[in-house]
Coordinates of C-alpha atoms in Angstrom, one line a residue:
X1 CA -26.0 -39.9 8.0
X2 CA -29.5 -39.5 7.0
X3 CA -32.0 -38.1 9.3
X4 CA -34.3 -41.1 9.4
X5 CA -37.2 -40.1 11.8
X6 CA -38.9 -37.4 12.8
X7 CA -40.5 -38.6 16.4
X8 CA -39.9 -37.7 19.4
X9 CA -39.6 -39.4 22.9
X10 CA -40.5 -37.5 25.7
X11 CA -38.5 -37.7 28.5
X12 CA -39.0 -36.1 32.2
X13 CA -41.3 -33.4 30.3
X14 CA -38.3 -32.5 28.2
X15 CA -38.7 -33.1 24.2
X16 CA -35.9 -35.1 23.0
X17 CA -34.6 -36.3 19.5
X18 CA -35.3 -40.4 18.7
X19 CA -32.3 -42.2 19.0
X20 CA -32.8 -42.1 14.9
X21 CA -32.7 -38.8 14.4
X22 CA -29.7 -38.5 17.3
X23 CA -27.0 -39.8 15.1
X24 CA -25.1 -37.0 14.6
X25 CA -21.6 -37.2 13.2
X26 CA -18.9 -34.6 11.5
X27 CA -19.1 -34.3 7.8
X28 CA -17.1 -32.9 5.0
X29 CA -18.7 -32.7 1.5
X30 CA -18.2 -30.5 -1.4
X31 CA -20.6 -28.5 -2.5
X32 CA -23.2 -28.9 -4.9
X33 CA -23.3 -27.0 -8.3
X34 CA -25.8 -24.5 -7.5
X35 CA -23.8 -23.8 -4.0
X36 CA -21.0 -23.6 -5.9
X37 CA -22.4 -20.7 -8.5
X38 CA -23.7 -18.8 -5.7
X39 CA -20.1 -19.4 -3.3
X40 CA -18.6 -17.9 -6.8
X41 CA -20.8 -14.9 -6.4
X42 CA -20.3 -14.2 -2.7
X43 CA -16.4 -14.0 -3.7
X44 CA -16.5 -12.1 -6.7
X45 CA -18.7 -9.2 -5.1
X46 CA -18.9 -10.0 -1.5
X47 CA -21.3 -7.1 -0.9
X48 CA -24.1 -9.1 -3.0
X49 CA -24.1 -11.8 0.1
X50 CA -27.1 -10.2 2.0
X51 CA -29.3 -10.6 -1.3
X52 CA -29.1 -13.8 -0.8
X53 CA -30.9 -14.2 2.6
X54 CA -34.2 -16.1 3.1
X55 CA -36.1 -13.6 6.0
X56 CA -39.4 -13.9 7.7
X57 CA -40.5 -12.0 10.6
X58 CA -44.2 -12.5 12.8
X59 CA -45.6 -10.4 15.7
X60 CA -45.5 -12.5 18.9
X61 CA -48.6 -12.6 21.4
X62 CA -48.7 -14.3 24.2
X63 CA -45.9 -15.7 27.1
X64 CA -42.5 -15.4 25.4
X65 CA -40.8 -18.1 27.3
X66 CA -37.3 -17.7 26.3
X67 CA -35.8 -20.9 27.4
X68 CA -39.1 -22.8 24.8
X69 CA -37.3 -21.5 21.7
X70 CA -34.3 -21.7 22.3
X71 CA -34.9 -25.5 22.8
X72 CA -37.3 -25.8 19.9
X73 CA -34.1 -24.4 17.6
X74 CA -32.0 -26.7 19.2
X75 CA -34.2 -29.5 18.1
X76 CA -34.5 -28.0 15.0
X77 CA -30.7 -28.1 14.4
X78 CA -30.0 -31.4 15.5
X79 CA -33.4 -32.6 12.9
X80 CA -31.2 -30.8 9.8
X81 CA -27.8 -31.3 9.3
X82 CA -27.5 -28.8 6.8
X83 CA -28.5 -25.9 10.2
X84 CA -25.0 -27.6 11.3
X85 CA -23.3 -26.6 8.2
X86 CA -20.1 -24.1 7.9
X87 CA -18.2 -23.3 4.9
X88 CA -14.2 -23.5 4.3
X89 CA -11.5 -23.1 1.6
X90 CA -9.2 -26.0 1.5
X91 CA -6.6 -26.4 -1.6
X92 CA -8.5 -23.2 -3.1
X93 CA -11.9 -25.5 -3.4
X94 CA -15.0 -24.5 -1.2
X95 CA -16.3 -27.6 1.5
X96 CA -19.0 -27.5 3.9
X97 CA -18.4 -29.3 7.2
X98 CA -21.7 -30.7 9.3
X99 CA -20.4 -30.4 12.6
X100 CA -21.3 -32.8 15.2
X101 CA -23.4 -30.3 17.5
X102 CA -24.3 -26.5 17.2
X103 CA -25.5 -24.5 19.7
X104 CA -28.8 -23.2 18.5
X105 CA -29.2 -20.1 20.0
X106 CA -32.6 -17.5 19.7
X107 CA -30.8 -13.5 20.3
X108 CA -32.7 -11.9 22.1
X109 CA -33.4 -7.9 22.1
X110 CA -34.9 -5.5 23.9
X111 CA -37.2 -3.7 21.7
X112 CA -39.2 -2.0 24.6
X113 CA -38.0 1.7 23.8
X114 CA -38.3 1.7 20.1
X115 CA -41.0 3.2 18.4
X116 CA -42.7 0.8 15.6
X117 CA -40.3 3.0 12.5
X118 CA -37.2 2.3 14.4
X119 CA -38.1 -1.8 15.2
X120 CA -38.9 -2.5 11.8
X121 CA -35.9 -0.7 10.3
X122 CA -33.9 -2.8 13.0
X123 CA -35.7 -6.1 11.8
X124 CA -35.2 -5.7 8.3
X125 CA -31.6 -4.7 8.8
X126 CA -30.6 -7.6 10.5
X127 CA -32.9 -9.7 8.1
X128 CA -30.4 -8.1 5.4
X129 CA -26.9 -8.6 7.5
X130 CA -24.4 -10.8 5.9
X131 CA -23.4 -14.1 7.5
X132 CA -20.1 -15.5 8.5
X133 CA -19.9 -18.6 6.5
X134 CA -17.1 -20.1 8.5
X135 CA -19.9 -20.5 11.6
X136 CA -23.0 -22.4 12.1
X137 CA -25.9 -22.0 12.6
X138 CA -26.1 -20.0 8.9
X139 CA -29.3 -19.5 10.6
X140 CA -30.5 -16.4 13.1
X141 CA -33.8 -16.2 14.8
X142 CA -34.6 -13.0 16.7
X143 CA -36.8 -12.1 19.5
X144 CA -37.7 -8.3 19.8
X145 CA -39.3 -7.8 22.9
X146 CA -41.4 -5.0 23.6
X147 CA -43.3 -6.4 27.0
X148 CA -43.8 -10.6 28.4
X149 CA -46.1 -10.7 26.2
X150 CA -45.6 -9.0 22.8
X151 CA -42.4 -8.9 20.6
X152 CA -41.5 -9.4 16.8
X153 CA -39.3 -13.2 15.7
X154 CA -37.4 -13.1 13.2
X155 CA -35.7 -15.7 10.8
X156 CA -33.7 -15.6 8.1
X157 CA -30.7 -18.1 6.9
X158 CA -28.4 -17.8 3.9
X159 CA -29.6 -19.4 0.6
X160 CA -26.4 -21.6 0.5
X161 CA -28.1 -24.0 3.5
X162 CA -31.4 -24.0 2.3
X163 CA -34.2 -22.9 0.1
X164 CA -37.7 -21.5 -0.3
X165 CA -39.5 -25.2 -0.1
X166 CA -36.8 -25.8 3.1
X167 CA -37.9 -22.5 4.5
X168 CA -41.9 -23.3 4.2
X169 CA -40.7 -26.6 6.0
X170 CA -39.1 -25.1 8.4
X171 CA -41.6 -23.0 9.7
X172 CA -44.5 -25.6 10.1
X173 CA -42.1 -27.7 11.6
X174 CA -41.0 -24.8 14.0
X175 CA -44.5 -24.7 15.3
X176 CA -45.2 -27.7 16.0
X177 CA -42.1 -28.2 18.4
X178 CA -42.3 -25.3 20.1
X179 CA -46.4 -26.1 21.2
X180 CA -45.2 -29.1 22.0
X181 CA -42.1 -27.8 24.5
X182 CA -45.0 -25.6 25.9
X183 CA -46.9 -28.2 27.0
X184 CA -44.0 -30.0 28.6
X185 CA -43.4 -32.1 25.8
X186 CA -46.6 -34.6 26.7
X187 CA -47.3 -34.6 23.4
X188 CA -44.9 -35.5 20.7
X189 CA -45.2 -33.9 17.5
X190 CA -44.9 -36.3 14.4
X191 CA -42.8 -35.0 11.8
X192 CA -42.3 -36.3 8.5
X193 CA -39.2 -38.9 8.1
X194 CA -36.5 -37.6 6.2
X195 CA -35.3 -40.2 3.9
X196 CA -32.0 -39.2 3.0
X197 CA -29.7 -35.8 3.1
X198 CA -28.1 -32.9 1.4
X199 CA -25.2 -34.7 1.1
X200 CA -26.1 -37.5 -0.4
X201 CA -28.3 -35.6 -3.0
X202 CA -24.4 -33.5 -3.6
X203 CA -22.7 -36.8 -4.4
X204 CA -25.6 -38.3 -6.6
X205 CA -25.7 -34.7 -8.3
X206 CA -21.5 -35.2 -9.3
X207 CA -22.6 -38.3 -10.8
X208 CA -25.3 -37.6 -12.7
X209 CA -23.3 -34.6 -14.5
X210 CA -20.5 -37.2 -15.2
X211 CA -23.0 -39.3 -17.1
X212 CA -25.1 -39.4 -20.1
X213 CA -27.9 -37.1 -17.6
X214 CA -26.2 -34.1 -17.4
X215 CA -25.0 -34.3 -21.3
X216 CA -27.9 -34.8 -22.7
X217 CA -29.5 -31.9 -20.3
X218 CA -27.0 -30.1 -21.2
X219 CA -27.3 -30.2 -25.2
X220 CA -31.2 -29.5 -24.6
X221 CA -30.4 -26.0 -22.7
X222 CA -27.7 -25.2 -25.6
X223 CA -30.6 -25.8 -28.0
X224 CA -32.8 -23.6 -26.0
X225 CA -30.5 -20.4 -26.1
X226 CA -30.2 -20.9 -29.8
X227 CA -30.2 -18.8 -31.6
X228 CA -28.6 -15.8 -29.4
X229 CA -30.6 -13.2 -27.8
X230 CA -29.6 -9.3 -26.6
X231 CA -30.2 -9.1 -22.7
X232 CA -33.6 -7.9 -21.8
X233 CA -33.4 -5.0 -19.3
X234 CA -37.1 -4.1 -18.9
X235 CA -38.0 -0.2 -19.6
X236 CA -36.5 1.2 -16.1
X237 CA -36.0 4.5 -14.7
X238 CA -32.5 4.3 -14.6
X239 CA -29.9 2.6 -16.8
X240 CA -28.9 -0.8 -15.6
X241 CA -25.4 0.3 -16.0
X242 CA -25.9 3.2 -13.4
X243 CA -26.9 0.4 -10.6
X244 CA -23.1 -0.6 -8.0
X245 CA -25.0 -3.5 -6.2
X246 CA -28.8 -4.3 -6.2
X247 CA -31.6 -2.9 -3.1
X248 CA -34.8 -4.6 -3.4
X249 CA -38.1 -3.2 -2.5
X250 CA -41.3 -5.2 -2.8
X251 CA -45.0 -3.9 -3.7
X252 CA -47.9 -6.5 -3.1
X253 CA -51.5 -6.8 -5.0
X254 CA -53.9 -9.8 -4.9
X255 CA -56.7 -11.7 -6.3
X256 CA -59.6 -13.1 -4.6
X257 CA -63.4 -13.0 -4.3
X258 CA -65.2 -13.0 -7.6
X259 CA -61.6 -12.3 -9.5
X260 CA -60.2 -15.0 -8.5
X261 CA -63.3 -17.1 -8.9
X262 CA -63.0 -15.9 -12.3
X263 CA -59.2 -16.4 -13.1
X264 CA -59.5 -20.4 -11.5
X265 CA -62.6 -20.9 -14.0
X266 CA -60.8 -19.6 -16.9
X267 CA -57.8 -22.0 -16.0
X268 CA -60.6 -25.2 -15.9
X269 CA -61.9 -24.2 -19.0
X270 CA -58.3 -23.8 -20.9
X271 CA -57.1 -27.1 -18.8
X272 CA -54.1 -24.4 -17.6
X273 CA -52.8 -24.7 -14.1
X274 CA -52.9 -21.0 -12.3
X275 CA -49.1 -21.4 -13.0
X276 CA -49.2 -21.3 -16.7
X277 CA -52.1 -18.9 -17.0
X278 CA -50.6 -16.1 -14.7
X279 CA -46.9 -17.1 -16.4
X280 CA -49.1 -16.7 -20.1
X281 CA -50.1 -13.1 -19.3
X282 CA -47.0 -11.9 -17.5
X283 CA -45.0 -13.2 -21.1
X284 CA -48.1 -10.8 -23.2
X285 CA -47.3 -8.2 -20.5
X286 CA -43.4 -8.4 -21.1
X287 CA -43.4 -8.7 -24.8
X288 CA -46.1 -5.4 -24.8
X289 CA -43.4 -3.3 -22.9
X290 CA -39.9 -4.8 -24.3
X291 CA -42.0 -4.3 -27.9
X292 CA -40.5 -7.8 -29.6
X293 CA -42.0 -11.4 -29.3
X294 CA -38.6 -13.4 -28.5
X295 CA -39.5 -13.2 -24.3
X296 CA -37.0 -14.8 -22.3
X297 CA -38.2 -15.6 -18.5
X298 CA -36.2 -17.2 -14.9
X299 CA -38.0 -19.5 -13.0
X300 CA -37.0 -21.5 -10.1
X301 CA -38.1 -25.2 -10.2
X302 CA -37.8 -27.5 -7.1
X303 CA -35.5 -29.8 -8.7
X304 CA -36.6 -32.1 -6.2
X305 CA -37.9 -34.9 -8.6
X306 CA -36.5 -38.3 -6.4
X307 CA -38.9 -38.6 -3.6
X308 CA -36.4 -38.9 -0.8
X309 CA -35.6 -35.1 -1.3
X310 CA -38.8 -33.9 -0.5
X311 CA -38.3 -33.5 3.3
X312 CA -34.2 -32.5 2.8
X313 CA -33.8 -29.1 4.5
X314 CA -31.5 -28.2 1.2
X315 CA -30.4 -25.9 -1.4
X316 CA -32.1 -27.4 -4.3
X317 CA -33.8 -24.6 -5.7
X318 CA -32.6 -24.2 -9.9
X319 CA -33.6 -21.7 -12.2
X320 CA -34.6 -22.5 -15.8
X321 CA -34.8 -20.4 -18.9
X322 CA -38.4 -20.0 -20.1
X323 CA -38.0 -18.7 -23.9
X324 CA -41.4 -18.3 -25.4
X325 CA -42.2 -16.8 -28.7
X326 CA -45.1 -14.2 -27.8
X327 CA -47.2 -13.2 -31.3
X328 CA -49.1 -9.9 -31.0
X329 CA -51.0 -11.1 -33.5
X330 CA -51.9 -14.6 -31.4
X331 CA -55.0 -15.2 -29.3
X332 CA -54.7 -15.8 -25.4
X333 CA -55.5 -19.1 -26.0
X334 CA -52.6 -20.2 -28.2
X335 CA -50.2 -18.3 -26.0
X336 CA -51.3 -20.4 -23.2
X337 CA -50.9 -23.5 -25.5
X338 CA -46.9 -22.0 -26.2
X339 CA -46.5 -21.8 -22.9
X340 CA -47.4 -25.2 -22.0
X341 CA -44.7 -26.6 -24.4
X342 CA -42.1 -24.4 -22.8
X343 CA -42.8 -25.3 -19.6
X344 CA -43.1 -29.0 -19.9
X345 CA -39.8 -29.1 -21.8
X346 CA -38.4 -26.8 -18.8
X347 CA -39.5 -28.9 -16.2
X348 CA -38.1 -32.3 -18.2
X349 CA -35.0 -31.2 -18.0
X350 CA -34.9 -29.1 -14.7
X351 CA -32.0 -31.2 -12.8
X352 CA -29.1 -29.3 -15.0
X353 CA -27.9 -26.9 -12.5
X354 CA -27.8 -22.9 -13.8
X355 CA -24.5 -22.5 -12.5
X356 CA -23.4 -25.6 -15.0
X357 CA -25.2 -23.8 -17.9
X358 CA -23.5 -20.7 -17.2
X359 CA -20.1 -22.0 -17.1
X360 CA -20.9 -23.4 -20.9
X361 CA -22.7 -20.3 -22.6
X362 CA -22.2 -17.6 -21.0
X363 CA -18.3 -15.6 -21.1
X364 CA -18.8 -12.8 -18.2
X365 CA -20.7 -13.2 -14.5
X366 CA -21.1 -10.1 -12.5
X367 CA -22.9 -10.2 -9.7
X368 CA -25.2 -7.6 -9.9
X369 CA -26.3 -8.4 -13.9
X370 CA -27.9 -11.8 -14.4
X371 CA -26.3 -13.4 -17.4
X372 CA -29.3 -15.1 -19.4
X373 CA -32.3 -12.8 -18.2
X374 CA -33.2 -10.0 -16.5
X375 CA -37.3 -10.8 -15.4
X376 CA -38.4 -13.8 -13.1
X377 CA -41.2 -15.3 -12.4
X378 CA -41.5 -17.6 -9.1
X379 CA -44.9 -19.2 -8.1
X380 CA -45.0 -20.8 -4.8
X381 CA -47.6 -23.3 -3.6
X382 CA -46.2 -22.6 0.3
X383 CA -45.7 -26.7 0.3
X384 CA -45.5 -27.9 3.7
X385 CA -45.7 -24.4 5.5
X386 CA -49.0 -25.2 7.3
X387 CA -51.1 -22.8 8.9
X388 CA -48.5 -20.3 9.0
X389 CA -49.4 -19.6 5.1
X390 CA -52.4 -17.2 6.8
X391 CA -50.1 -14.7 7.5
X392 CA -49.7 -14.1 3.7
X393 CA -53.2 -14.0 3.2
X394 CA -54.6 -10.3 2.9
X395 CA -58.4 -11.8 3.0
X396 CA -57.9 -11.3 6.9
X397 CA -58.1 -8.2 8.6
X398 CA -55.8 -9.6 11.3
X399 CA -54.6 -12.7 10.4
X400 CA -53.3 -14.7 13.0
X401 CA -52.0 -18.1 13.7
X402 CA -51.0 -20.4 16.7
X403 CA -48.4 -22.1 18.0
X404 CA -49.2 -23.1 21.3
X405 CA -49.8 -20.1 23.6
X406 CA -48.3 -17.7 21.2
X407 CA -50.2 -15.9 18.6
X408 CA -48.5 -15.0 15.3
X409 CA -49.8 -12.1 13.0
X410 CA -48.4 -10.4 9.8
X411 CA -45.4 -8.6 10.0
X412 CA -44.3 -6.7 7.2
X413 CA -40.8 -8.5 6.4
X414 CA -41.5 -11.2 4.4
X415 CA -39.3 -13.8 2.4
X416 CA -36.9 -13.0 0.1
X417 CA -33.7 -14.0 -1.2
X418 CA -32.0 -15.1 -4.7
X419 CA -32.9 -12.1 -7.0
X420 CA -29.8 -10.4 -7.2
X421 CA -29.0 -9.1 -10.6
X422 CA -32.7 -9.6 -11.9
X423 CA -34.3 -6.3 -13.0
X424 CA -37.8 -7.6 -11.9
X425 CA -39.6 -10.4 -10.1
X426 CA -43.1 -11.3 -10.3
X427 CA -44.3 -13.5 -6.8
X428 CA -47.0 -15.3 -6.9
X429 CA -47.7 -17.5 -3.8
X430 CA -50.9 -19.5 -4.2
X431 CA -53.0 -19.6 -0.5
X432 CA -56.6 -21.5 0.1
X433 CA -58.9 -18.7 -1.2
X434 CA -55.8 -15.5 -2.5
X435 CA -53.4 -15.4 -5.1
X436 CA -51.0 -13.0 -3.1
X437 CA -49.1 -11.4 -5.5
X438 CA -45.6 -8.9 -5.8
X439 CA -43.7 -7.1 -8.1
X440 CA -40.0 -7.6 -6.3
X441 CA -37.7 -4.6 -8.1
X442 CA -34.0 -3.4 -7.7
X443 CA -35.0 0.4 -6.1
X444 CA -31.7 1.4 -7.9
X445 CA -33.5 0.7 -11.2
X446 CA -37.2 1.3 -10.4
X447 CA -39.1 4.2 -8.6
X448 CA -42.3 3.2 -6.7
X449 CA -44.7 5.4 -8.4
X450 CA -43.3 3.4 -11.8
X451 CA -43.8 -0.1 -10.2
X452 CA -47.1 0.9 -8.9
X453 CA -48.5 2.1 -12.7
X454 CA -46.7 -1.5 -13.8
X455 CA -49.1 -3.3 -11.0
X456 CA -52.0 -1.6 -12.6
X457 CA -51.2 -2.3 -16.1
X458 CA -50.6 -6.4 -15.0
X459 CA -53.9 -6.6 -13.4
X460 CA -55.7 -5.0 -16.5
X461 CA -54.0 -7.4 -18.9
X462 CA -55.4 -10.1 -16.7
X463 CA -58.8 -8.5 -16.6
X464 CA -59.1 -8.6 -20.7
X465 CA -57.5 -12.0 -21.0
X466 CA -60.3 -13.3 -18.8
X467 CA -63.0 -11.5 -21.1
X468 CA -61.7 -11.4 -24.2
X469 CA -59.2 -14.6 -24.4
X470 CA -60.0 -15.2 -28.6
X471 CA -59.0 -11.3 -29.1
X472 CA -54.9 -10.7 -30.7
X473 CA -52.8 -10.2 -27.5
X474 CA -51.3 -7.1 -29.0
X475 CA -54.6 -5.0 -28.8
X476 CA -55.7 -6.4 -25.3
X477 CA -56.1 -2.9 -22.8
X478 CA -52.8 -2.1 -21.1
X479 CA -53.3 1.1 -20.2
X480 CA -55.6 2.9 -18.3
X481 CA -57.4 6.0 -19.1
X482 CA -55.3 8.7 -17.8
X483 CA -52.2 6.9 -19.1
X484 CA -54.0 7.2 -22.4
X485 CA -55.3 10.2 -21.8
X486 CA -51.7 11.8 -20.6
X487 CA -50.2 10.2 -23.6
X488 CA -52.6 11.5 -26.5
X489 CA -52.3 15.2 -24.8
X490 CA -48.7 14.8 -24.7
X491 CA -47.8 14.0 -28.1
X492 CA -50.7 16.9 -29.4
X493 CA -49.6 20.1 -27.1
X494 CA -49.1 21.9 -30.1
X495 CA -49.8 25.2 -27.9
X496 CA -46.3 24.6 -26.0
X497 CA -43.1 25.9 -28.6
X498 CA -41.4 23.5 -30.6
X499 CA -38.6 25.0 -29.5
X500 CA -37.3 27.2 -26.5
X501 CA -35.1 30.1 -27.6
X502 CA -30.8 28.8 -27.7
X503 CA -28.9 26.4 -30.1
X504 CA -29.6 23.1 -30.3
X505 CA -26.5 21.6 -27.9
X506 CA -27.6 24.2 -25.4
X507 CA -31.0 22.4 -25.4
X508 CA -29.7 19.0 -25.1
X509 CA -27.4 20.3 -22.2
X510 CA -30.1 21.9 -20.1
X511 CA -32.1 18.4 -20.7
X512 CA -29.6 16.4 -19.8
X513 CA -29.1 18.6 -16.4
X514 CA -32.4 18.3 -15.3
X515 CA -32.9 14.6 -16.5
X516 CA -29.1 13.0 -16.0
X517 CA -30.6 9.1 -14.9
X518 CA -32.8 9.2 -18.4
X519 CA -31.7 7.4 -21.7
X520 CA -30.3 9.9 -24.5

């Protein structure tokens, strides 16, 4: 049964679920398709599973009353059936069951020894540990306490319960119960109604595959992939081939002040959401390093179209293919206009699920090789997250937010989840006055030092789209000076032999010994 309130009655100074919201019964459901692709994955390489995490960890400030959250996740669980959701085998087929009640239960460790190296290696270890799918919560929070009144939280759930709009959710709603538990539950937060629930979104989805819907969407993708395209591995450090599971790092940039000022007037005077311009130049900057104009892009979509999903703490989350043909030879401007037509068509017919287009194009699946591209681009507009979106923001020397008598500030373990097998992942999460920005990388792939001279080249393209938007995207700066410079005086160090003394093979050996990770 749906969740169908969000209210609260307040009871003896003890916050309690409306009788609504209270109706808590077991169910068994299959899963939905996009479960279903990543349940495939988990079995095929069961060390991918971790990847898959949704993480998020704040420094605590203030009276860490234990017994507050561990009630506010308790009311948590009860709002969200799908925080009450296991996963079985039955027949060979994958269920989830929504139990009746789940303990929800905030770990708590003792943090008070550990030097600030050794508690952040702890947090994002157990933001990366696996979950056992056969027990709920597929959710842990953490408390690392290092006195009363200072500590590190930590949450992270698997992807298969929910996703990056659940998680934003989540977190406002989070605050709000727990200020309200420290005040004795006087005042009852008012929390949005949910309208309906993940399972009822799972059996509507079965139908809407089984009818004219899902054929038609189906056709359009088909279309879409036609005519067939080489994957495209983006110039790494190491051969995708080399990599036995995928480890992803994650450098930030921004842009605000007079940049951004600049990049939000150049998207009023092209009539371009930030979206489509940022997605524009990150398609130039793609095409200028893969060196064709065929550029095939991932990008999740809410797939939340029907209204009564919008408050469904849910995996709904589906990737689309953007393929856009990127002319060297084209303006900014037209790009942009490309664009637009890719992404309207994308967004049409977003409700296919991936996992459905896989199993009709695409022969092989490994889990650590995405089958129909190997770049992503995610933009988030943090819906719903609240004032907890600060935290993000690197305007702020010490950004902080409250929930009740506890002060959270940035922490630096931030969300992730659902990139395994992609090369490289632009971020962009859109906050009141910063674009905060990321290039997500597999480390097995990628050196820092690389990703850091890929962040510079990114921003520069940016730079000369916004001043010189009617000039061909091929001869727009890319490089900077010493890259230039380092290039020129490579290619003309005519002082430096042609050729060392030894045969020809000997040279190639004695290259390939000190360079064995580089392409032949």
């Amino acid at each position: 049964m749906p969740s169908r309130g969000g209210r609260c009655d307040c009871k003896r100074g003890v916050l309690q679920l409306s009788a609504a919201v209270n109706e808590l019964q077991e169910l068994r459901f299959r899963l939905s398709a996009g479960q279903r692709g990543r349940w495939f994955l988990y079995q095929l390489e069961p060390g991918c599973q971790s990847t898959h995490n949704i993480s998020f960890a704040a420094r605590l400030s203030g009276p860490i009353a234990h017994a507050m959250f561990d009630q506010t996740f308790q009311h948590m669980v009860d709002r969200h059936p799908m925080l009450r959701a296991s996963f079985e085998t039955v027949d060979g087929e994958p269920w989830q069951r929504i139990a009746p009640h789940v303990t929800g239960h905030v770990q708590i460790r003792d943090a008070s020894s550990l030097s600030d190296i050794e508690l952040l290696r702890l947090v994002r270890s157990d933001s990366e540990r696996p979950f056992d799918l056969a027990q709920a919560p597929l959710m842990r929070i953490c408390i690392y306490q290092r006195s009363e009144t200072d500590g590190v939280i930590l949450f992270s759930f698997d992807h298969l319960i929910g996703d990056g709009w659940s998680y934003w959710r989540f977190m406002h709603e989070f605050g709000q119960v727990l200020a309200s538990c420290q005040r004795g539950g006087v005042e009852c937060p008012v929390l949005a109604d949910i309208e309906a629930s993940y399972a009822e979104y799972v059996h509507w989805q079965r139908s809407w595959l089984d009818g004219a819907g899902g054929r038609s969407e189906l056709d359009h993708w088909r279309n879409v992939l036609q005519p067939e395209y080489a994957a495209q591995h983006f110039p790494a450090d190491r051969l995708p081939g080399s990599r036995s599971g995928s480890r992803y790092a994650t450098r930030h940039f921004s842009f605000r002040g007079e940049n951004l000022q600049r990049l939000m007037a150049f998207c009023q005077e092209h009539a371009a959401s930030c979206f489509l311009v940022l997605l524009a130049v990150f398609e130039v900057f793609l095409s200028r390093h893969l060196g064709h104009e065929d550029v095939v892009i991932g990008s999740m979509m809410p797939a939340r179209r029907l209204r009564k999903w919008r408050n469904v703490f849910g995996d709904f989350a589906n990737p689309v293919v953007l393929r856009t043909n990127v002319s060297g030879a084209a303006p900014f401007h037209k790009i942009i206009e490309e664009t637009r037509s890719v992404v309207f068509r994308a967004m049409s017919h977003q409700d296919l699920p991936f996992s459905t287009l896989i199993e009709h194009t695409a022969e092989q699946r490994s889990s650590y090789s995405h089958p129909l591209f190997q770049t992503a681009y995610v933009f988030q507009k943090a819906r719903g997250g609240g004032d907890v979106t600060m935290l993000w923001g690197d305007h702020l020397e010490n950004p902080s937010v409250h929930w009740g008598d506890i002060a959270l500030s940035a922490y630096p373990v931030y969300q992730s989840g659902g990139n395994a097998g992609v090369d490289l992942v632009l971020e962009v999460l859109e906050l009141e006055d910063c674009l905060r920005c990321s290039f997500n990388y597999d480390e097995q792939l990628f050196d820092e030092r690389t990703i850091d001279l890929l962040i510079g080249r990114f921003t520069r393209l940016m730079y000369a789209v916004l001043d010189r938007p009617r000039d061909p995207v091929g001869q727009l700066t890319l490089l900077s000076e010493a890259e230039r410079r380092d290039i020129i005086e490579g290619f003309n160090a005519t002082q430096t032999p042609a050729w060392s003394t030894g045969l020809v093979h000997e040279l190639f050996e004695a290259q390939a010994e000190r360079t064995p990770d580089a392409v032949a």
